[in-house]
Short mmCIF file of C-alpha atoms and ligand atoms in Angstrom, two decimals:
data_model
loop_
_atom_site.label_atom_id
_atom_site.label_comp_id
_atom_site.label_asym_id
_atom_site.label_seq_id
_atom_site.Cartn_x
_atom_site.Cartn_y
_atom_site.Cartn_z
CA MET K 774 55.33 37.29 43.40
CA THR K 775 53.51 36.33 46.32
CA ASN K 776 54.93 33.34 48.06
CA LYS K 777 52.83 30.23 48.28
CA LEU K 778 52.98 26.80 49.82
CA THR K 779 50.38 24.21 48.63
CA LEU K 780 49.70 20.82 49.76
CA LYS K 781 47.40 18.65 47.94
CA GLY K 782 46.35 15.19 49.19
CA VAL K 783 49.22 14.55 51.16
CA ASN K 784 49.15 11.02 52.78
CA LYS K 785 51.48 9.34 55.28
CA ARG K 786 51.21 6.23 57.40
CA PHE K 787 53.65 5.03 60.13
CA GLY K 788 53.16 1.28 60.17
CA GLY K 789 49.40 1.02 60.62
CA VAL K 790 48.77 4.59 61.67
CA VAL K 791 47.60 7.10 59.37
CA VAL K 792 49.33 10.34 60.28
CA ALA K 793 48.35 12.42 57.38
CA ASP K 794 45.17 11.64 55.53
CA GLY K 795 44.45 13.63 52.44
CA ILE K 796 45.80 16.82 53.84
CA ASP K 797 44.99 20.03 51.52
CA LEU K 798 46.60 23.44 52.70
CA GLU K 799 47.43 26.64 51.14
CA VAL K 800 49.33 29.29 52.78
CA ARG K 801 50.40 32.63 50.92
CA GLY K 802 52.98 35.04 51.72
CA GLY K 803 51.68 37.41 54.30
CA GLU K 804 49.61 34.83 55.84
CA ILE K 805 50.14 33.55 59.20
CA LEU K 806 48.23 30.17 59.29
CA GLY K 807 47.61 28.34 62.87
CA LEU K 808 47.90 24.80 63.02
CA ILE K 809 46.04 23.24 66.19
CA GLY K 810 45.02 20.03 67.46
CA PRO K 811 45.78 17.29 70.13
CA ASN K 812 48.90 15.66 70.74
CA GLY K 813 49.78 13.14 68.16
CA ALA K 814 47.34 14.60 65.65
CA GLY K 815 50.22 14.74 63.09
CA LYS K 816 51.04 18.38 63.23
CA THR K 817 54.79 17.81 63.65
CA THR K 818 54.65 15.11 60.95
CA LEU K 819 52.89 17.68 58.45
CA PHE K 820 56.15 19.91 58.82
CA ASN K 821 58.57 16.96 58.66
CA LEU K 822 56.54 16.16 55.20
CA ILE K 823 56.82 19.57 53.90
CA SER K 824 60.44 20.16 54.75
CA GLY K 825 61.64 16.56 53.47
CA VAL K 826 62.61 15.00 57.08
CA VAL K 827 60.18 12.03 56.14
CA PRO K 828 59.03 11.18 52.79
CA MET K 829 55.25 11.14 52.23
CA ASP K 830 53.38 8.31 50.81
CA SER K 831 51.19 10.21 48.03
CA GLY K 832 50.13 13.76 47.36
CA THR K 833 52.07 16.86 46.48
CA VAL K 834 53.99 19.66 48.02
CA GLU K 835 54.54 22.82 45.97
CA LEU K 836 56.51 26.09 46.75
CA ASN K 837 55.58 29.11 44.55
CA GLU K 838 54.06 26.53 41.90
CA ARG K 839 57.24 24.43 41.96
CA ARG K 840 56.86 20.80 43.05
CA ILE K 841 59.23 20.33 45.97
CA ASP K 842 58.27 16.64 47.28
CA GLY K 843 60.73 14.41 46.17
CA LEU K 844 63.61 16.87 46.87
CA PRO K 845 65.86 16.08 49.62
CA LEU K 846 65.59 18.57 52.76
CA TYR K 847 68.45 20.70 51.82
CA LYS K 848 67.10 21.20 48.51
CA ARG K 849 63.89 22.24 50.00
CA ALA K 850 65.51 24.41 52.50
CA ARG K 851 67.48 26.25 49.50
CA LEU K 852 64.36 26.82 47.71
CA GLY K 853 62.82 28.50 51.06
CA VAL K 854 61.40 26.02 53.44
CA ALA K 855 62.55 27.28 56.68
CA ARG K 856 61.39 25.88 59.96
CA THR K 857 61.89 25.58 63.65
CA TRP K 858 61.96 22.64 65.86
CA GLN K 859 59.43 21.52 68.51
CA HIS K 860 62.08 20.30 70.77
CA MET K 861 64.99 22.52 70.81
CA ARG K 862 68.18 21.59 68.66
CA LEU K 863 70.76 24.01 69.97
CA PHE K 864 74.41 23.36 70.70
CA GLY K 865 74.59 23.35 74.30
CA SER K 866 78.19 23.99 74.86
CA MET K 867 78.50 26.73 72.04
CA SER K 868 77.76 30.65 71.98
CA VAL K 869 74.39 32.15 70.63
CA LEU K 870 76.03 33.40 67.71
CA ASP K 871 77.91 30.28 66.69
CA ASN K 872 74.44 28.42 67.07
CA LEU K 873 73.18 30.82 64.41
CA MET K 874 76.31 30.57 62.29
CA ILE K 875 75.75 26.68 62.40
CA GLY K 876 72.14 27.40 61.11
CA ALA K 877 73.59 28.98 58.22
CA SER K 878 75.19 25.73 57.18
CA ASP K 879 72.76 23.49 58.79
CA TYR K 880 71.65 22.33 55.16
CA PRO K 881 74.46 22.07 52.62
CA GLY K 882 73.74 24.52 50.06
CA GLU K 883 71.98 26.95 52.39
CA SER K 884 73.22 30.35 53.07
CA LEU K 885 77.05 30.03 53.86
CA MET K 886 77.62 27.65 51.01
CA ARG K 887 75.29 29.50 48.71
CA LEU K 888 77.32 32.75 49.25
CA ILE K 889 80.51 30.87 48.49
CA PHE K 890 79.04 29.76 45.12
CA GLN K 891 78.08 33.16 44.45
CA GLY K 892 81.74 33.81 44.24
CA LEU K 893 82.69 35.08 47.83
CA THR K 894 85.50 33.69 49.54
CA VAL K 895 84.81 31.63 52.89
CA ARG K 896 85.84 34.58 54.99
CA GLN K 897 83.41 37.00 52.99
CA ALA K 898 80.56 34.50 53.33
CA GLU K 899 81.55 34.05 56.99
CA ARG K 900 81.41 37.54 57.40
CA ALA K 901 78.14 37.92 55.75
CA ALA K 902 76.52 35.32 57.90
CA ARG K 903 77.96 36.75 60.90
CA GLU K 904 76.37 40.19 60.03
CA GLN K 905 73.18 38.33 59.09
CA ALA K 906 73.01 36.52 62.38
CA MET K 907 73.81 39.88 64.34
CA ASP K 908 70.97 41.66 62.34
CA ILE K 909 68.45 38.96 63.53
CA LEU K 910 69.74 39.01 67.05
CA GLY K 911 69.54 42.79 67.10
CA ARG K 912 65.98 42.48 66.07
CA MET K 913 65.38 40.34 69.01
CA GLY K 914 66.96 42.41 71.44
CA LEU K 915 69.75 39.66 71.94
CA GLN K 916 72.71 41.26 70.38
CA ASN K 917 74.35 41.53 73.81
CA LEU K 918 73.81 37.48 74.18
CA ALA K 919 75.87 36.90 71.11
CA GLN K 920 78.79 35.54 72.83
CA ALA K 921 76.95 33.90 75.72
CA ASN K 922 76.83 30.30 76.01
CA VAL K 923 73.10 29.10 75.00
CA ASN K 924 73.10 27.05 78.39
CA ASP K 925 73.53 30.17 80.24
CA ILE K 926 70.39 32.02 78.67
CA THR K 927 66.84 31.65 79.83
CA PHE K 928 64.40 29.16 78.27
CA GLY K 929 62.44 31.94 76.59
CA GLN K 930 65.79 33.31 75.10
CA GLN K 931 66.78 29.77 73.88
CA LYS K 932 63.54 29.57 72.10
CA LEU K 933 64.16 32.78 70.45
CA VAL K 934 67.53 31.47 69.42
CA GLY K 935 65.81 28.46 67.81
CA LEU K 936 63.51 31.00 65.92
CA ALA K 937 66.78 32.95 65.05
CA ARG K 938 68.34 29.87 63.49
CA GLY K 939 65.39 29.31 61.35
CA LEU K 940 65.48 32.93 60.17
CA MET K 941 69.22 32.53 58.71
CA SER K 942 67.69 31.12 55.65
CA ASN K 943 65.51 33.64 53.77
CA GLY K 944 62.90 31.38 53.10
CA ALA K 945 59.46 31.91 51.20
CA CYS K 946 57.71 30.05 54.00
CA LEU K 947 58.62 29.67 57.66
CA LEU K 948 57.14 26.65 59.84
CA LEU K 949 57.20 27.17 63.49
CA ASP K 950 56.58 24.11 65.61
CA GLU K 951 55.22 25.08 69.14
CA PRO K 952 57.52 28.34 69.24
CA MET K 953 55.65 29.57 72.40
CA ALA K 954 55.81 26.49 74.60
CA GLY K 955 57.00 27.40 77.94
CA VAL K 956 57.82 31.06 76.75
CA GLU K 957 56.32 34.07 78.50
CA GLY K 958 56.64 37.69 79.19
CA ARG K 959 59.15 39.65 77.15
CA ALA K 960 60.28 36.60 74.98
CA TYR K 961 56.51 35.87 74.22
CA GLU K 962 56.20 39.58 72.66
CA THR K 963 59.38 39.23 71.01
CA MET K 964 58.42 36.04 69.31
CA ARG K 965 55.02 37.11 68.39
CA ASP K 966 56.54 40.58 66.76
CA ILE K 967 59.37 38.61 64.95
CA VAL K 968 56.74 36.38 63.63
CA ARG K 969 54.38 38.93 62.52
CA GLN K 970 57.35 40.95 60.76
CA GLU K 971 58.30 37.98 58.73
CA ALA K 972 54.97 37.43 57.48
CA GLN K 973 54.57 41.10 56.73
CA ALA K 974 58.03 40.66 54.84
CA GLY K 975 56.16 38.05 52.42
CA ARG K 976 56.93 34.83 54.20
CA ALA K 977 54.13 32.26 54.13
CA VAL K 978 54.14 31.33 57.99
CA CYS K 979 52.61 28.32 59.38
CA VAL K 980 52.40 27.82 63.07
CA VAL K 981 51.65 24.72 65.26
CA GLU K 982 50.57 25.99 68.69
CA HIS K 983 48.75 25.12 71.83
CA ASN K 984 48.91 28.69 73.18
CA VAL K 985 45.39 29.83 71.96
CA SER K 986 46.09 33.71 72.98
CA PHE K 987 49.16 33.36 70.57
CA ILE K 988 46.92 31.88 67.73
CA ARG K 989 44.38 34.55 68.33
CA ASP K 990 46.70 37.61 68.35
CA LEU K 991 48.77 36.23 65.38
CA CYS K 992 46.84 34.01 62.90
CA ASN K 993 44.56 35.05 60.06
CA SER K 994 43.15 31.76 59.63
CA ALA K 995 43.39 28.37 61.35
CA VAL K 996 43.08 24.68 60.64
CA PHE K 997 42.27 21.92 63.38
CA MET K 998 43.82 18.67 63.02
CA ALA K 999 43.16 15.39 64.74
CA GLN K 1000 44.17 12.00 63.70
CA GLY K 1001 46.08 13.01 60.60
CA ARG K 1002 42.96 15.11 59.10
CA ILE K 1003 41.87 18.56 58.97
CA LEU K 1004 38.59 18.62 60.60
CA GLU K 1005 37.84 22.28 60.50
CA ARG K 1006 39.34 25.32 58.97
CA GLY K 1007 38.43 28.80 58.63
CA ASP K 1008 39.03 32.13 60.56
CA VAL K 1009 40.41 31.75 63.89
CA LYS K 1010 37.56 33.22 65.91
CA THR K 1011 35.11 30.81 64.46
CA LEU K 1012 37.39 27.82 64.56
CA LEU K 1013 38.05 28.44 68.32
CA GLU K 1014 34.44 28.31 68.79
CA SER K 1015 34.02 25.31 66.92
CA LYS K 1016 32.08 22.57 68.69
CA VAL K 1017 34.12 19.68 67.09
CA LEU K 1018 37.22 21.40 68.34
CA ALA K 1019 36.01 22.09 71.95
CA GLU K 1020 34.81 18.51 72.40
CA LEU K 1021 38.00 16.89 70.65
CA TYR K 1022 40.58 19.18 72.07
CA PHE K 1023 39.69 21.22 75.04
CA GLY K 1024 37.22 18.55 76.20
CA LYS K 1025 39.90 16.11 76.77
CA GLN K 1026 42.80 18.62 77.78
CA GLY K 1027 41.14 21.41 79.49
CA THR K 1028 40.98 24.76 78.22
CA GLN K 1029 44.32 26.51 77.32
CA THR K 1030 44.62 30.09 76.96
N1 LIG R 1137 59.26 8.98 62.64
C1 LIG R 1137 58.13 8.26 63.09
N2 LIG R 1137 57.82 6.90 62.98
C2 LIG R 1137 56.81 6.38 63.46
N3 LIG R 1137 55.84 7.05 63.94
C3 LIG R 1137 55.93 8.40 64.20
C4 LIG R 1137 57.17 9.15 63.50
N4 LIG R 1137 56.94 10.40 63.85
C5 LIG R 1137 55.69 10.56 64.34
N5 LIG R 1137 55.14 9.25 64.54
C6 LIG R 1137 53.65 9.06 65.06
O1 LIG R 1137 52.77 9.79 64.44
C7 LIG R 1137 51.73 10.41 65.10
C8 LIG R 1137 51.74 12.03 65.19
O2 LIG R 1137 52.88 12.38 65.71
P1 LIG R 1137 53.25 14.04 65.61
O3 LIG R 1137 53.23 14.28 64.04
O4 LIG R 1137 54.54 14.01 66.33
O5 LIG R 1137 51.89 14.59 66.24
P2 LIG R 1137 51.76 16.23 67.03
O6 LIG R 1137 52.96 16.97 66.46
O7 LIG R 1137 50.44 16.43 66.25
O8 LIG R 1137 51.75 15.97 68.27
C9 LIG R 1137 52.07 9.87 66.44
O9 LIG R 1137 51.33 8.85 66.79
C10 LIG R 1137 53.54 9.54 66.44
O10 LIG R 1137 53.90 8.62 67.43
MG1 LIG R 1138 54.24 18.03 67.62
#
């Protein structure tokens, strides 16, 4: 079955401020949807609503035709909502590997615990999580840094570790919140390749990003959000040429490529 994330009529206010205003969205497995818009548009909030960090006021979120709004964060994670965070949440005094292992048990019921419930002993479950973590680090060319302290690696490598943590849950969908901010060179290419591979493996991927080159490189289609509303949607090329976007986004912020 093709994975599918579907939002219908999602609304959210913080106090008097509308941050999600009737959001309809569908992302299918294999697809990489770009989500762009100025700061404060409500992009991170949308991810928080999908993943269950904050409750929405009304609307529905479905993963593979099953409603997940109303479920707590850890259950949504278990059902396949994987994400990364705009502001890095790594444990500074710990190794890269331990950061991933913690990612595995970030949400009760996810990965490590699930393995235990499948009848594996804690030790077997730990070993499986460790193997999975080393696999992911290997895909990123970071296996040699497994034992390094996350404080001692480059910013780009830290962002990759943030992604690696998200990948510890084998989710049906992957929400990436500004994965490229401050990332360049080799780490940029690795990030792009891994995200592409995850989509090819069948995940429905949604990426918030200001880096237009990254969106252009990677996304099939994109939506443009401002003040909690989706103002434009379509294929990336058309969207990036849109007048509304140019005025509301680049007009104020200057072209970012
Ligand atoms: N937990 C919260 N409580 C109150 N206001 C919030 C909260 N999270 C976000 N906001 C507000 O919602 C708006 C959208 O923020 P955000 O989703 O972070 O935007 P973006 O990611 O597009 O920059 C902003 O005005 C922000 O201050
Ligand atoms: Mg944000």
